Coordinates of C-alpha atoms in Angstrom, one line a residue:
X1164 CA -63.0 33.2 6.4
X1165 CA -65.8 34.2 4.0
X1166 CA -65.9 30.7 2.6
X1167 CA -65.9 29.1 5.9
X1168 CA -68.9 31.3 6.9
X1169 CA -70.9 30.3 3.8
X1170 CA -70.1 26.6 4.3
X1171 CA -71.5 26.7 7.9
X1172 CA -74.7 28.5 6.7
X1173 CA -75.3 25.8 4.3
X1174 CA -74.8 23.0 6.8
X1175 CA -76.9 24.7 9.4
X1176 CA -80.1 22.6 8.7
X1177 CA -78.2 19.3 9.1
X1178 CA -76.4 20.6 12.1
X1179 CA -79.6 21.9 13.9
X1180 CA -81.5 18.6 13.1
X1181 CA -78.7 16.7 14.8
X1182 CA -78.5 18.9 17.8
X1183 CA -82.2 18.9 18.3
X1184 CA -82.1 15.0 18.9
X1185 CA -80.0 15.8 21.9
X1186 CA -82.2 18.5 23.3
X1187 CA -79.8 21.2 22.4
X1188 CA -80.8 24.2 20.5
X1189 CA -78.1 26.5 18.7
X1190 CA -79.0 30.2 19.3
X1191 CA -77.0 33.2 18.0
X1192 CA -77.2 37.0 18.6
X1193 CA -76.9 39.9 16.2
X1194 CA -73.6 41.5 17.1
X1195 CA -74.6 44.8 15.7
X1196 CA -77.9 45.0 17.7
X1197 CA -76.2 43.9 20.9
X1198 CA -73.7 46.7 20.8
X1199 CA -76.6 49.2 20.6
X1200 CA -78.8 47.9 23.3
X1201 CA -78.0 46.7 26.8
X1202 CA -81.0 44.3 26.9
X1203 CA -80.6 40.7 25.8
X1204 CA -81.0 40.1 22.1
X1205 CA -83.9 38.2 20.7
X1206 CA -83.1 34.5 20.2
X1207 CA -83.8 32.8 16.9
X1208 CA -83.1 29.3 15.8
X1209 CA -80.4 29.0 13.3
X1210 CA -82.9 27.3 10.7
X1211 CA -84.5 30.6 10.2
X1212 CA -81.3 32.0 8.4
X1213 CA -81.3 31.2 4.8
X1214 CA -78.4 30.4 2.8
X1215 CA -76.7 33.3 1.2
X1216 CA -78.3 36.0 3.6
X1217 CA -76.4 39.2 3.6
X1218 CA -77.1 39.7 7.5
X1219 CA -74.0 40.9 9.5
X1220 CA -71.8 38.3 11.2
X1221 CA -73.4 36.1 13.8
X1222 CA -71.9 34.5 16.8
X1223 CA -73.5 31.2 17.9
X1224 CA -73.9 30.0 21.6
X1225 CA -74.9 26.5 22.5
X1226 CA -77.4 26.1 25.3
X1227 CA -78.7 23.0 27.1
X1228 CA -82.5 22.5 27.3
X1229 CA -83.8 21.0 30.4
X1230 CA -85.3 17.6 29.7
X1231 CA -88.9 17.2 30.1
X1232 CA -88.7 14.1 32.2
X1233 CA -87.9 13.8 35.9
X1234 CA -84.9 11.9 36.4
X1235 CA -84.6 9.4 39.3
X1236 CA -82.2 10.2 42.2
X1237 CA -79.9 7.4 41.1
X1238 CA -79.9 8.1 37.4
X1239 CA -77.6 10.4 35.5
X1240 CA -78.5 11.4 32.0
X1241 CA -75.9 14.2 31.6
X1242 CA -73.4 16.2 33.5
X1243 CA -74.6 18.6 36.3
X1244 CA -73.8 22.2 36.6
X1245 CA -71.3 21.7 39.4
X1246 CA -69.3 18.6 40.7
X1247 CA -71.1 16.5 43.1
X1248 CA -70.2 17.0 46.8
X1249 CA -69.6 14.4 49.4
X1250 CA -73.3 14.5 50.2
X1251 CA -74.5 14.2 46.8
X1252 CA -72.1 11.9 45.2
X1253 CA -73.5 8.8 43.4
X1254 CA -71.7 5.9 41.9
X1255 CA -68.1 6.1 40.5
X1256 CA -66.9 9.7 40.0
X1257 CA -63.4 11.1 38.7
X1258 CA -61.2 13.3 40.7
X1259 CA -63.1 16.5 40.0
X1260 CA -66.3 15.0 41.2
X1261 CA -67.9 14.3 37.9
X1262 CA -69.9 11.2 37.3
X1263 CA -67.9 8.6 35.2
X1264 CA -69.8 7.6 32.1
X1265 CA -70.9 4.1 31.6
X1266 CA -71.9 4.5 28.1
X1267 CA -71.4 1.4 26.1
X1268 CA -70.8 -0.6 29.1
X1269 CA -73.2 -3.5 30.4
X1270 CA -75.3 -2.8 33.3
X1271 CA -73.7 -4.2 36.6
X1272 CA -76.2 -6.3 38.3
X1273 CA -73.6 -8.8 39.7
X1274 CA -73.6 -7.7 43.4
X1275 CA -77.0 -5.7 43.4
X1276 CA -78.7 -5.9 46.7
X1277 CA -75.9 -8.0 48.2
X1278 CA -74.4 -7.1 51.5
X1279 CA -70.4 -7.6 51.6
X1280 CA -69.5 -10.8 53.7
X1281 CA -72.7 -12.6 52.8
X1282 CA -73.0 -15.7 51.0
X1283 CA -74.7 -15.8 47.5
X1284 CA -78.4 -16.5 48.2
X1285 CA -78.9 -18.2 44.9
X1286 CA -76.5 -21.1 46.2
X1287 CA -79.0 -21.6 48.9
X1288 CA -81.9 -22.1 46.8
X1289 CA -83.3 -18.5 47.3
X1290 CA -83.9 -17.0 43.9
X1291 CA -84.8 -13.6 42.9
X1292 CA -88.5 -13.1 43.4
X1293 CA -89.1 -15.9 45.8
X1294 CA -90.1 -15.2 49.3
X1295 CA -87.0 -15.3 51.5
X1296 CA -86.7 -16.5 55.0
X1297 CA -85.9 -13.9 57.8
X1298 CA -82.3 -13.4 58.1
X1299 CA -80.7 -14.1 61.5
X1300 CA -79.7 -11.1 63.5
X1301 CA -76.3 -9.6 63.3
X1302 CA -74.5 -10.2 66.4
X1303 CA -71.7 -7.8 67.4
X1304 CA -68.0 -9.2 67.1
X1305 CA -65.1 -8.4 69.1
X1306 CA -61.3 -8.7 68.2
X1307 CA -60.2 -11.7 70.4
X1308 CA -57.2 -13.8 71.0
X1309 CA -57.7 -17.6 71.6
X1310 CA -55.1 -19.2 73.6
X1311 CA -54.9 -23.0 72.3
X1312 CA -52.9 -26.1 72.5
X1313 CA -52.8 -29.0 70.3
X1314 CA -51.2 -32.3 69.3
X1315 CA -50.3 -31.9 65.7
X1316 CA -50.2 -35.7 64.8
X1317 CA -52.5 -36.4 62.1
X1318 CA -52.8 -32.7 60.9
X1319 CA -50.9 -31.1 58.0
X1320 CA -49.7 -28.1 60.0
X1321 CA -51.2 -25.2 61.8
X1322 CA -52.2 -23.0 58.9
X1323 CA -55.5 -23.5 57.3
X1324 CA -55.4 -25.1 53.9
X1325 CA -58.0 -26.5 51.3
X1326 CA -58.8 -30.1 51.2
X1327 CA -56.6 -31.0 54.1
X1328 CA -56.9 -31.5 57.8
X1329 CA -55.2 -28.7 59.7
X1330 CA -55.3 -27.2 63.4
X1331 CA -56.9 -24.0 62.2
X1332 CA -59.4 -25.7 59.9
X1333 CA -60.8 -28.0 62.6
X1334 CA -60.8 -24.9 65.2
X1335 CA -62.5 -22.6 62.6
X1336 CA -65.3 -25.3 61.9
X1337 CA -65.9 -25.6 65.8
X1338 CA -66.2 -22.0 66.2
X1339 CA -68.8 -21.9 63.3
X1340 CA -70.8 -24.8 65.0
X1341 CA -70.7 -23.2 68.3
X1342 CA -71.9 -19.9 67.0
X1343 CA -68.8 -17.7 67.6
X1344 CA -68.5 -17.2 63.9
X1345 CA -71.8 -16.3 62.0
X1346 CA -73.0 -18.3 59.0
X1347 CA -72.3 -15.3 56.8
X1348 CA -68.6 -15.5 57.6
X1349 CA -68.3 -19.4 57.7
X1350 CA -67.2 -19.7 54.1
X1351 CA -64.0 -17.6 54.5
X1352 CA -61.8 -17.2 57.4
X1353 CA -60.5 -13.9 56.0
X1354 CA -63.7 -12.3 56.9
X1355 CA -63.0 -12.6 60.5
X1356 CA -59.3 -11.5 60.1
X1357 CA -57.9 -14.8 61.1
X1358 CA -54.3 -14.6 62.3
X1359 CA -51.8 -16.8 64.1
X1360 CA -48.7 -16.0 66.4
X1361 CA -46.8 -19.0 65.3
X1362 CA -47.1 -21.4 62.3
X1363 CA -46.2 -25.0 62.9
X1364 CA -45.2 -27.7 60.3
X1365 CA -47.0 -30.8 59.8
X1366 CA -47.1 -33.2 62.8
X1367 CA -45.7 -30.5 65.2
X1368 CA -47.3 -29.9 68.5
X1369 CA -47.9 -26.8 70.6
X1370 CA -48.6 -26.6 74.3
X1371 CA -49.4 -23.0 73.7
X1372 CA -50.2 -20.9 70.6
X1373 CA -52.5 -18.0 69.8
X1374 CA -54.9 -17.3 67.1
X1375 CA -56.8 -13.8 66.8
X1376 CA -59.9 -13.1 64.8
X1377 CA -63.2 -11.2 65.2
X1378 CA -65.6 -13.4 67.3
X1379 CA -69.2 -13.4 68.5
X1380 CA -68.4 -13.7 72.3
X1381 CA -72.1 -13.1 73.4
X1382 CA -73.7 -16.2 71.9
X1383 CA -77.5 -16.3 72.7
X1384 CA -78.2 -19.0 75.2
X1385 CA -74.6 -19.8 75.9
X1386 CA -73.0 -18.8 79.2
X1387 CA -69.5 -20.1 78.6
X1388 CA -68.6 -19.8 75.0
X1389 CA -65.1 -21.2 75.3
X1390 CA -66.4 -24.3 77.0
X1391 CA -69.0 -24.6 74.2
X1392 CA -66.2 -24.4 71.6
X1393 CA -64.2 -27.1 73.4
X1394 CA -67.3 -29.4 73.2
X1395 CA -67.0 -29.2 69.3
X1396 CA -63.3 -29.8 69.4
X1397 CA -61.5 -33.3 69.5
X1398 CA -59.7 -33.9 72.7
X1399 CA -56.2 -33.3 71.0
X1400 CA -57.1 -29.7 70.5
X1401 CA -57.9 -27.3 73.3
X1402 CA -58.9 -23.8 73.9
X1403 CA -57.3 -22.7 77.1
X1404 CA -58.9 -19.2 77.2
X1405 CA -60.0 -16.0 75.4
X1406 CA -58.6 -12.5 75.9
X1407 CA -60.4 -9.3 74.5
X1408 CA -57.4 -7.6 72.5
X1409 CA -57.2 -4.2 70.9
X1410 CA -58.7 -4.0 67.5
X1411 CA -55.4 -3.2 65.8
X1412 CA -54.0 -6.4 67.4
X1413 CA -52.0 -8.6 65.0
X1414 CA -51.0 -12.1 66.3
X1415 CA -47.9 -12.5 64.4
X1416 CA -46.6 -8.8 64.5
X1417 CA -47.6 -8.3 68.2
X1418 CA -45.5 -11.4 69.2
X1419 CA -42.1 -10.6 70.7
X1420 CA -40.6 -14.0 70.6
X1421 CA -41.4 -17.8 70.8
X1422 CA -40.3 -20.8 72.7
X1423 CA -39.8 -24.3 71.2
X1424 CA -38.7 -27.4 72.6
X1425 CA -37.2 -30.3 70.7
X1426 CA -37.0 -33.8 72.3
X1427 CA -34.8 -36.6 70.8
X1428 CA -33.4 -40.0 72.0
X1429 CA -29.7 -39.8 73.1
X1430 CA -28.9 -42.6 70.9
X1431 CA -28.8 -40.4 68.0
X1432 CA -25.3 -39.3 69.1
X1433 CA -23.8 -42.8 68.4
X1434 CA -21.4 -42.4 65.5
X1435 CA -22.4 -43.8 62.2
X1436 CA -22.2 -47.5 61.8
X1437 CA -18.8 -48.8 60.4
X1438 CA -19.2 -49.7 56.7
X1439 CA -22.2 -47.4 55.9
X1440 CA -22.3 -45.2 53.0
X1441 CA -21.9 -42.1 55.1
X1442 CA -18.9 -43.6 56.9
X1443 CA -17.2 -44.5 53.7
X1444 CA -17.8 -40.9 52.3
X1445 CA -16.6 -39.4 55.6
X1446 CA -13.4 -41.5 55.7
X1447 CA -12.6 -40.8 52.1
X1448 CA -12.9 -37.1 52.4
X1449 CA -11.0 -37.0 55.7
X1450 CA -8.1 -38.9 54.5
X1451 CA -7.7 -36.1 51.7
X1452 CA -7.0 -33.6 54.6
X1453 CA -3.4 -33.6 55.7
X1454 CA -2.6 -33.9 59.4
X1455 CA -6.2 -35.0 60.2
X1456 CA -7.0 -38.1 62.1
X1457 CA -10.7 -39.1 61.0
X1458 CA -13.3 -40.5 63.6
X1459 CA -13.0 -44.3 63.9
X1460 CA -16.5 -45.5 64.5
X1461 CA -15.5 -49.1 64.8
X1462 CA -13.5 -47.9 68.1
X1463 CA -16.7 -46.6 69.7
X1464 CA -17.8 -48.8 72.5
X1465 CA -21.2 -49.4 70.9
X1466 CA -19.9 -50.5 67.6
X1467 CA -16.9 -52.5 69.1
X1468 CA -19.2 -55.0 70.8
X1469 CA -19.0 -58.4 69.1
X1470 CA -22.8 -58.5 68.7
X1471 CA -22.7 -55.4 66.5
X1472 CA -20.9 -56.9 63.6
X1473 CA -23.7 -59.1 62.1
X1474 CA -26.5 -57.2 63.8
X1475 CA -29.9 -56.4 62.0
X1476 CA -31.3 -52.8 62.3
X1477 CA -34.0 -54.0 64.8
X1478 CA -31.1 -55.6 66.9
X1479 CA -29.2 -52.4 66.8
X1480 CA -32.4 -50.3 67.9
X1481 CA -32.9 -52.5 70.8
X1482 CA -29.3 -51.9 72.0
X1483 CA -29.4 -48.1 71.1
X1484 CA -32.3 -47.8 73.5
X1485 CA -30.4 -49.1 76.4
X1486 CA -27.4 -46.9 75.7
X1487 CA -26.8 -43.9 77.7
X1488 CA -24.8 -40.7 76.9
X1489 CA -21.9 -39.5 78.9
X1490 CA -21.5 -36.1 80.7
X1491 CA -18.8 -35.1 78.4
X1492 CA -21.0 -35.5 75.2
X1493 CA -23.8 -33.4 77.0
X1494 CA -21.3 -30.7 77.6
X1495 CA -20.2 -30.9 74.0
X1496 CA -23.8 -30.4 72.8
X1497 CA -24.2 -27.4 75.2
X1498 CA -21.1 -25.6 73.8
X1499 CA -22.1 -26.3 70.2
X1500 CA -25.7 -25.0 70.8
X1501 CA -24.2 -21.7 72.2
X1502 CA -23.1 -20.9 68.4
X1503 CA -26.9 -20.5 67.7
X1504 CA -27.4 -17.7 70.1
X1505 CA -27.3 -14.1 68.8
X1506 CA -28.2 -12.6 65.5
X1507 CA -27.2 -14.8 62.5
X1508 CA -28.1 -15.4 58.9
X1509 CA -30.1 -18.6 58.8
X1510 CA -30.4 -19.0 55.0
X1511 CA -29.2 -22.6 55.3
X1512 CA -31.6 -23.6 57.9
X1513 CA -34.7 -22.8 55.8
X1514 CA -35.9 -23.3 52.3
X1515 CA -36.5 -20.6 49.4
X1516 CA -34.1 -17.9 50.8
X1517 CA -31.2 -16.4 49.1
X1518 CA -28.1 -15.4 51.3
X1519 CA -28.7 -11.7 50.7
X1520 CA -32.4 -11.7 51.9
X1521 CA -32.5 -9.6 55.0
X1522 CA -35.3 -11.6 56.3
X1523 CA -32.8 -14.3 57.1
X1524 CA -31.6 -12.4 60.0
X1525 CA -33.1 -14.0 63.1
X1526 CA -32.2 -13.5 66.9
X1527 CA -31.9 -16.3 69.2
X1528 CA -32.0 -15.3 72.9
X1529 CA -31.1 -18.6 74.5
X1530 CA -30.5 -22.3 73.9
X1531 CA -30.8 -24.6 76.9
X1532 CA -29.9 -28.1 77.1
X1533 CA -31.5 -30.3 79.8
X1534 CA -30.0 -33.3 81.6
X1535 CA -30.8 -36.5 80.1
X1536 CA -33.9 -38.4 81.4
X1537 CA -35.0 -41.9 81.0
X1538 CA -38.6 -42.7 80.0
X1539 CA -39.3 -46.5 79.5
X1540 CA -36.2 -48.1 77.9
X1541 CA -35.0 -44.9 76.1
X1542 CA -33.0 -41.9 77.3
X1543 CA -34.2 -38.4 76.2
X1544 CA -32.8 -35.0 75.8
X1545 CA -34.6 -31.8 75.4
X1546 CA -33.4 -28.6 73.9
X1547 CA -35.2 -25.3 74.5
X1548 CA -35.0 -22.6 71.8
X1549 CA -36.0 -19.2 72.8
X1550 CA -36.0 -17.0 69.6
X1551 CA -37.4 -13.8 68.3
X1552 CA -39.0 -15.7 65.3
X1553 CA -38.3 -19.0 63.5
X1554 CA -38.3 -19.7 59.8
X1555 CA -39.8 -22.4 57.9
X1556 CA -38.2 -25.8 58.6
X1557 CA -36.0 -24.3 61.2
X1558 CA -35.7 -27.5 62.9
X1559 CA -32.7 -28.0 60.6
X1560 CA -30.9 -26.2 63.5
X1561 CA -31.3 -29.4 65.7
X1562 CA -30.2 -31.5 62.6
X1563 CA -26.9 -29.6 62.4
X1564 CA -26.5 -29.7 66.2
X1565 CA -26.9 -33.5 66.5
X1566 CA -25.1 -34.5 63.1
X1567 CA -21.8 -32.3 63.9
X1568 CA -21.8 -33.8 67.6
X1569 CA -22.0 -37.5 66.6
X1570 CA -19.3 -37.1 63.8
X1571 CA -16.9 -35.0 66.3
X1572 CA -17.1 -32.1 63.7
X1573 CA -15.9 -28.9 65.2
X1574 CA -18.4 -26.4 66.5
X1575 CA -16.9 -23.8 64.0
X1576 CA -19.0 -25.6 61.2
X1577 CA -22.1 -23.6 62.5
X1578 CA -20.3 -20.5 61.9
X1579 CA -19.6 -21.7 58.3
X1580 CA -23.2 -22.4 57.8
X1581 CA -24.1 -18.7 58.2
X1582 CA -21.9 -17.8 55.3
X1583 CA -23.0 -17.4 51.6
X1584 CA -22.2 -20.9 50.5
X1585 CA -25.4 -23.0 50.2
X1586 CA -25.4 -26.7 51.7
X1587 CA -28.0 -29.2 52.3
X1588 CA -29.0 -29.8 56.0
X1589 CA -31.6 -32.5 56.5
X1590 CA -34.6 -31.8 58.8
X1591 CA -35.0 -33.7 62.0
X1592 CA -38.3 -35.5 62.4
X1593 CA -41.2 -33.4 63.2
X1594 CA -42.3 -35.9 66.1
X1595 CA -39.9 -34.4 68.7
X1596 CA -40.9 -30.6 68.0
X1597 CA -43.1 -28.8 70.5
X1598 CA -44.1 -25.1 70.5
X1599 CA -44.2 -24.1 74.3
X1600 CA -45.9 -20.8 73.9
X1601 CA -45.6 -17.3 72.2
X1602 CA -44.6 -14.2 74.3
X1603 CA -46.2 -10.9 74.1
X1604 CA -44.2 -8.7 76.5
X1605 CA -44.4 -5.5 74.5
X1606 CA -48.3 -5.8 74.1
X1607 CA -48.7 -6.5 77.8
X1608 CA -46.7 -3.5 78.9
X1609 CA -48.9 -1.4 76.4
X1610 CA -52.2 -2.5 77.8
X1611 CA -50.9 -2.4 81.3
X1612 CA -50.2 1.3 80.8
X1613 CA -53.6 1.9 79.4
X1614 CA -55.4 0.0 82.1
X1615 CA -53.7 2.0 84.9
X1616 CA -56.7 4.7 84.5
X1617 CA -59.5 2.2 83.7
X1618 CA -61.6 -0.2 85.7
X1619 CA -61.7 -4.0 84.6
X1620 CA -65.4 -3.1 83.7
X1621 CA -64.5 -0.3 81.4
X1622 CA -65.1 -1.1 77.6
X1623 CA -61.5 -0.1 76.8
X1624 CA -60.0 -2.3 79.3
X1625 CA -57.9 -5.0 77.9
X1626 CA -56.3 -8.0 79.9
X1627 CA -52.7 -9.2 79.4
X1628 CA -52.1 -12.3 77.5
X1629 CA -50.7 -15.0 79.9
X1630 CA -50.4 -18.6 79.5
X1631 CA -49.3 -19.2 83.0
X1632 CA -52.8 -18.8 84.0
X1633 CA -53.7 -22.2 82.4
X1634 CA -50.3 -23.9 83.5
X1635 CA -51.9 -26.7 85.3
X1636 CA -54.3 -27.6 82.4
X1637 CA -51.4 -27.0 80.0
X1638 CA -49.0 -29.4 81.8
X1639 CA -51.7 -32.2 82.1
X1640 CA -52.4 -31.9 78.4
X1641 CA -48.7 -32.2 77.4
X1642 CA -48.1 -35.2 79.2
X1643 CA -51.1 -37.1 77.9
X1644 CA -51.4 -35.9 74.4
X1645 CA -47.8 -34.9 73.5
X1646 CA -45.3 -36.6 75.6
X1647 CA -47.0 -40.0 76.0
X1648 CA -48.0 -39.9 72.2
X1649 CA -44.6 -38.9 71.2
X1650 CA -43.0 -41.7 73.0
X1651 CA -45.6 -44.3 72.0
X1652 CA -44.8 -43.5 68.3
X1653 CA -41.2 -43.8 68.7
X1654 CA -41.4 -47.1 70.7
X1655 CA -43.7 -48.4 67.8
X1656 CA -42.1 -47.1 64.8
X1657 CA -38.5 -46.2 65.7
X1658 CA -38.9 -42.9 63.8
X1659 CA -35.7 -41.3 65.2
X1660 CA -33.7 -44.5 64.5
X1661 CA -35.0 -44.7 60.9
X1662 CA -34.2 -41.1 60.2
X1663 CA -30.6 -41.6 61.4
X1664 CA -30.3 -44.8 59.3
X1665 CA -31.4 -42.8 56.1
X1666 CA -28.5 -40.4 56.9
X1667 CA -25.9 -43.1 57.3
X1668 CA -27.0 -44.9 54.2
X1669 CA -26.2 -41.8 52.1
X1670 CA -22.8 -41.9 50.3
X1671 CA -23.0 -38.7 48.4
X1672 CA -21.2 -35.3 48.9
X1673 CA -24.0 -33.3 50.2
X1674 CA -22.9 -34.0 53.8
X1675 CA -19.2 -33.6 53.6
X1676 CA -19.2 -30.4 55.6
X1677 CA -19.4 -33.0 58.6
X1678 CA -15.7 -33.5 58.8
X1679 CA -12.8 -33.1 61.3
X1680 CA -11.9 -29.6 60.3
X1681 CA -15.3 -28.1 60.2
X1682 CA -14.9 -26.5 56.9
X1683 CA -17.3 -26.7 54.0
X1684 CA -15.6 -28.4 51.1
X1685 CA -16.4 -27.4 47.5
X1686 CA -17.9 -30.7 46.8
X1687 CA -20.7 -30.1 49.3
X1688 CA -21.5 -26.6 48.0
X1689 CA -24.9 -26.5 46.1
X1690 CA -24.8 -24.3 43.2
X1691 CA -28.0 -22.7 41.8
X1692 CA -29.2 -24.2 38.6
X1693 CA -26.6 -27.0 38.6
X1694 CA -27.6 -30.5 38.7
X1695 CA -25.8 -32.6 41.3
X1696 CA -25.0 -36.3 41.3
X1697 CA -26.5 -38.4 44.0
X1698 CA -28.2 -35.6 46.0
X1699 CA -29.5 -36.4 49.4
X1700 CA -33.3 -36.9 49.3
X1701 CA -35.4 -36.5 52.3
X1702 CA -38.6 -38.7 53.1
X1703 CA -42.0 -37.3 53.9
X1704 CA -42.5 -40.0 56.6
X1705 CA -40.4 -37.9 58.9
X1706 CA -42.8 -35.0 58.4
X1707 CA -46.1 -36.7 58.8
X1708 CA -46.9 -38.7 62.0
X1709 CA -50.3 -40.3 63.2
X1710 CA -51.8 -41.7 66.4
X1711 CA -51.3 -45.3 66.9
X1712 CA -54.1 -47.3 65.2
X1713 CA -55.9 -50.1 66.7
X1714 CA -53.9 -52.7 65.0
X1715 CA -50.5 -51.0 65.9
X1716 CA -49.6 -50.6 62.2
X1717 CA -47.5 -47.6 61.3
X1718 CA -49.3 -45.2 59.2
X1719 CA -46.6 -42.9 58.2
X1720 CA -45.8 -42.5 54.6
X1721 CA -42.3 -43.5 53.0
X1722 CA -42.2 -41.5 49.6
X1723 CA -39.5 -38.9 49.0
X1724 CA -40.1 -35.4 49.6
X1725 CA -40.2 -32.9 46.8
X1726 CA -39.7 -29.3 48.0
X1727 CA -42.3 -27.0 46.5
X1728 CA -41.2 -23.5 45.2
X1729 CA -42.7 -20.8 47.6
X1730 CA -42.7 -17.1 46.9
X1731 CA -41.6 -14.6 49.5
X1732 CA -44.9 -13.6 50.8
X1733 CA -46.0 -17.2 51.1
X1734 CA -42.8 -18.0 53.1
X1735 CA -43.4 -15.1 55.4
X1736 CA -47.0 -16.4 56.0
X1737 CA -45.7 -19.8 56.8
X1738 CA -43.2 -18.5 59.4
X1739 CA -43.5 -18.1 63.3

């Protein structure tokens, strides 16, 4: 202990010099004197003590010296006596309230003086030090729901995406030009909390859909801002109206269910053409089933006609359009469609989902098959799907329905498709799919209960979401921009016939679950990670459609589709 004390005394001058650089003095007290007197002992710098002094043992105390300079309110040279309170906190602090040190770190000037949600002024040519033009006044925003309708032809789906034309992209740009979205928020829809009730695939139409976001509804100089937005939109995209909703409103989560309608020509139910690749694979597989008589397409009234033996695809299409479905076949479709009602595992009717994923469980409230109706030369059938929610590419349900009925496959195959085995189900063309409207019964009941005690002029009053208020405008829009457009494209391009011919030309094993027993054979099961021989490949032209051009030339693409891998969060965002 004595040697340690001597070493400390000899090192005192160097220690004192170091501490003085940091405005700290080391003082000590005579323990013997302090015991004899109650008054504070005199303070002496440690440098006054000479090495080898015989003075009694000393105890040192470190005290902070107040800096001479006056610190700015935003600067922190050292720790304060107490942790900062909520009213005095400045910058980043730890859990105890002490300021976090930024020693050794570069000064953060990246966002200095910048308000969140504002574009970088340097990009607009306004440099630091230059005189800036006065900013536009900040107008109040309100959480609003836009009731819209659109013809999806020519758009790459509903959801906004970079570098492609989408419904939300066109709508958002129109809102910016009309003044409902400020220039500060024009660069990113996330800033206004953009959401949708139902997402639609490329080329899919909607008579009614809902998008929600924070909008400026009191635009200076504009009396009817909805009409102003419609002026900025193309005729195939319409805003039916706007509803002031609760601030917590989420378009997708607040939606109870959706209604979709699928239209298709009845000639899709004609059996495969004799001699086609699909018919040969079907007959070969059916012959291996004992006691089963396979479907004989050549015996069907359509293919038994003499003119069908040497006919071209165009000749067949002309005859198909004049063909009419029987009442027995309509009832067969209705019985098979009933298999979709209820809660089931729809992993085979979407992409990127494993059998054990709980999100595959979806509930279908009702499936309705209308009576056939003739428009022009073609007979059409509509199928109404009312479901809680729909997965990405769930129009595969329509494909399973049509393909099983045209091949006389028992309806129990639908139950098989809910099982763990993975099979390939083609997608029906996007042209025939129409989103009727989303339903918000739970939200409407909640706001109705709140509104009972409020006047319509009260700031907390929230109207119900009701598409029926715009029924007349919606029906007129559907006839002009959806039904007429759909039939025009089919008459011109024969999209549905081309899709069915792509099915019939396939001679591999992927579609062998379409058989007289309605059982999925091992040859048709897709195993993860295993390469298949002659897999069925879909074509993108059945997803993308367009308005007829002036020359009447088809503009749909014909390359093969490659299914991109999507993570779970991305899949959830693309569903509706």
